[in-house]
Amino acid sequence: MDTKEELPVFYQDIGATKDEAPKDKFNLVYLIFLLQGTGVLFPWNAFISAPDYFSALYFPNTMLYFSVAYSVPNLLGLLFMIKFGSKLSLRMKMIPAYVLTFFILILVPILGFAGVNGIAGFSVTIVLIILAALCTSLLQGGIFGFAGVLPPNYTQAVMSGNGIAGVACSFLRIVTKLTIEQNKKHVPIQTMTISAAVYFFVCALVIIACIATFIIIMRTPFVQHYLQKASEPKTSINDQSQSYDEVSTLVPTSTPQKSGIFTVFKKIWIQACLVMTVFWMTLSVFPGLSVSVPTYYTGTVMKDWLPILIGASFNIFDFIGRSAPRWIVMFNRKWVAAPIFVRLLLVPLFVFMYKPSIVGLDAFNDAVPLLAISAVALTNGYLSSLCMMYGPSLVDDHEKETAGTIMTFFLLMGICLGSNTGLVIGQAIPGDIHPYVE
């Protein structure tokens, strides 16, 4: 393949560009973008990495409803961002959303301690998920647009951070379950609530770290250089002593000279549709169908552990997939569509595992769903990262922020379509998909 034409520019030395960009010393900016990517998806991963707790508190298969409650507001929130986000500075998009996310994570275990369960607890939890989704749309629109004005490896850092969020949440949930619930076959709901409280409180601390590091990153010469570069078609910047607050408002400021959304979309529509397809397939089977797969070892602790292990497997391999493009690119932008469509063949397998009686079985061996979800996760992380990097690389510098936002919108469109597809499949197959009954 023609590496000069096809490979993302993160293979170049970012400190040796033609306009002498400052060095990213110690990869500090890259690492902070990694953390920001983690914080953006921490709320969602916090919810889906505790399926055992919510199933015990409310009813089985809550994840099917959680997925829809999260994905639809998340998509609508980003639509709002595309229309009106230019009126907000980058700081106004990020910091208030992080603060509200912090309080949402704190409130979840408080509901359990207060004994708010049943239909009331489920309804409040759904409202919290909706609020978290709206916050995430602000954060995603802000951070991907922000990363889009930097070299493509910073978008990859955000994508890898998204993967770290899942791995970290799964690890935290496993640790709290082992240390507090002590791997007992039958665990009282009070003990599970204590375990969940420790888990959600630690997740909230990560959000505090994201706020602090976001403030730091805006002060770095490296970031200020690229923000100024992105603003050049809109305004002339001669005063290099501008404060980071002044520079940070340049990126989201809308002016008549900025390329329109449709103009940018025409350049990146193929990559946008491909990333949508990746997440459509993924969310149609995870978390809803996959974490509801019955264990082969009935009557054992695997009833609680299988959904946690499925979630952990997904998050680990998704992270590996998101990180891999930093070192190896197997598909250029002309061929990346092929594996994206091949992986659609995995969807029927998850339907059979979710309802094994369709193929005359009581249950599949637990290794089957674990291997299948690992394959879905690895390809999800890898292929989506390639698409998210290829998209902004197809446009001019002053269009990169818009391209990043459009790519994020189509990513969320895929999540929304996938979660609703999963719910439709679950409803179409006779099973135990039902709301809580008092």
JSON list of C-alpha atoms in Angstrom, two decimals, residues 259-273 391-392 394-396 399-407 410:
[
{"chain": "A", "resi": 259, "resn": "SER", "atom": "CA", "xyz": [-16.42, 25.22, 6.36]},
{"chain": "A", "resi": 260, "resn": "GLY", "atom": "CA", "xyz": [-20.01, 24.05, 6.64]},
{"chain": "A", "resi": 261, "resn": "ILE", "atom": "CA", "xyz": [-20.94, 20.67, 8.08]},
{"chain": "A", "resi": 262, "resn": "PHE", "atom": "CA", "xyz": [-22.14, 19.32, 4.73]},
{"chain": "A", "resi": 263, "resn": "THR", "atom": "CA", "xyz": [-18.93, 20.43, 3.01]},
{"chain": "A", "resi": 264, "resn": "VAL", "atom": "CA", "xyz": [-16.85, 18.51, 5.54]},
{"chain": "A", "resi": 265, "resn": "PHE", "atom": "CA", "xyz": [-19.24, 15.54, 5.54]},
{"chain": "A", "resi": 266, "resn": "LYS", "atom": "CA", "xyz": [-18.80, 15.06, 1.78]},
{"chain": "A", "resi": 267, "resn": "LYS", "atom": "CA", "xyz": [-15.10, 14.47, 2.39]},
{"chain": "A", "resi": 268, "resn": "ILE", "atom": "CA", "xyz": [-15.46, 11.94, 5.23]},
{"chain": "A", "resi": 269, "resn": "TRP", "atom": "CA", "xyz": [-18.86, 10.28, 4.74]},
{"chain": "A", "resi": 270, "resn": "ILE", "atom": "CA", "xyz": [-17.43, 6.84, 3.99]},
{"chain": "A", "resi": 271, "resn": "GLN", "atom": "CA", "xyz": [-15.37, 6.72, 7.19]},
{"chain": "A", "resi": 272, "resn": "ALA", "atom": "CA", "xyz": [-18.32, 8.14, 9.15]},
{"chain": "A", "resi": 273, "resn": "CYS", "atom": "CA", "xyz": [-20.68, 5.42, 7.90]},
{"chain": "A", "resi": 391, "resn": "GLY", "atom": "CA", "xyz": [-11.79, 10.75, 8.96]},
{"chain": "A", "resi": 392, "resn": "PRO", "atom": "CA", "xyz": [-10.11, 13.98, 10.17]},
{"chain": "A", "resi": 394, "resn": "LEU", "atom": "CA", "xyz": [-9.10, 13.74, 4.90]},
{"chain": "A", "resi": 395, "resn": "VAL", "atom": "CA", "xyz": [-9.90, 17.41, 5.59]},
{"chain": "A", "resi": 396, "resn": "ASP", "atom": "CA", "xyz": [-8.04, 20.71, 5.88]},
{"chain": "A", "resi": 399, "resn": "GLU", "atom": "CA", "xyz": [-12.04, 21.62, 9.19]},
{"chain": "A", "resi": 400, "resn": "LYS", "atom": "CA", "xyz": [-10.61, 19.02, 11.56]},
{"chain": "A", "resi": 401, "resn": "GLU", "atom": "CA", "xyz": [-12.70, 20.00, 14.59]},
{"chain": "A", "resi": 402, "resn": "THR", "atom": "CA", "xyz": [-15.90, 19.76, 12.54]},
{"chain": "A", "resi": 403, "resn": "ALA", "atom": "CA", "xyz": [-14.75, 16.43, 11.11]},
{"chain": "A", "resi": 404, "resn": "GLY", "atom": "CA", "xyz": [-14.08, 15.10, 14.61]},
{"chain": "A", "resi": 405, "resn": "THR", "atom": "CA", "xyz": [-17.56, 16.11, 15.74]},
{"chain": "A", "resi": 406, "resn": "ILE", "atom": "CA", "xyz": [-19.20, 14.52, 12.67]},
{"chain": "A", "resi": 407, "resn": "MET", "atom": "CA", "xyz": [-17.27, 11.28, 13.22]},
{"chain": "A", "resi": 410, "resn": "PHE", "atom": "CA", "xyz": [-21.91, 8.79, 13.51]}
]
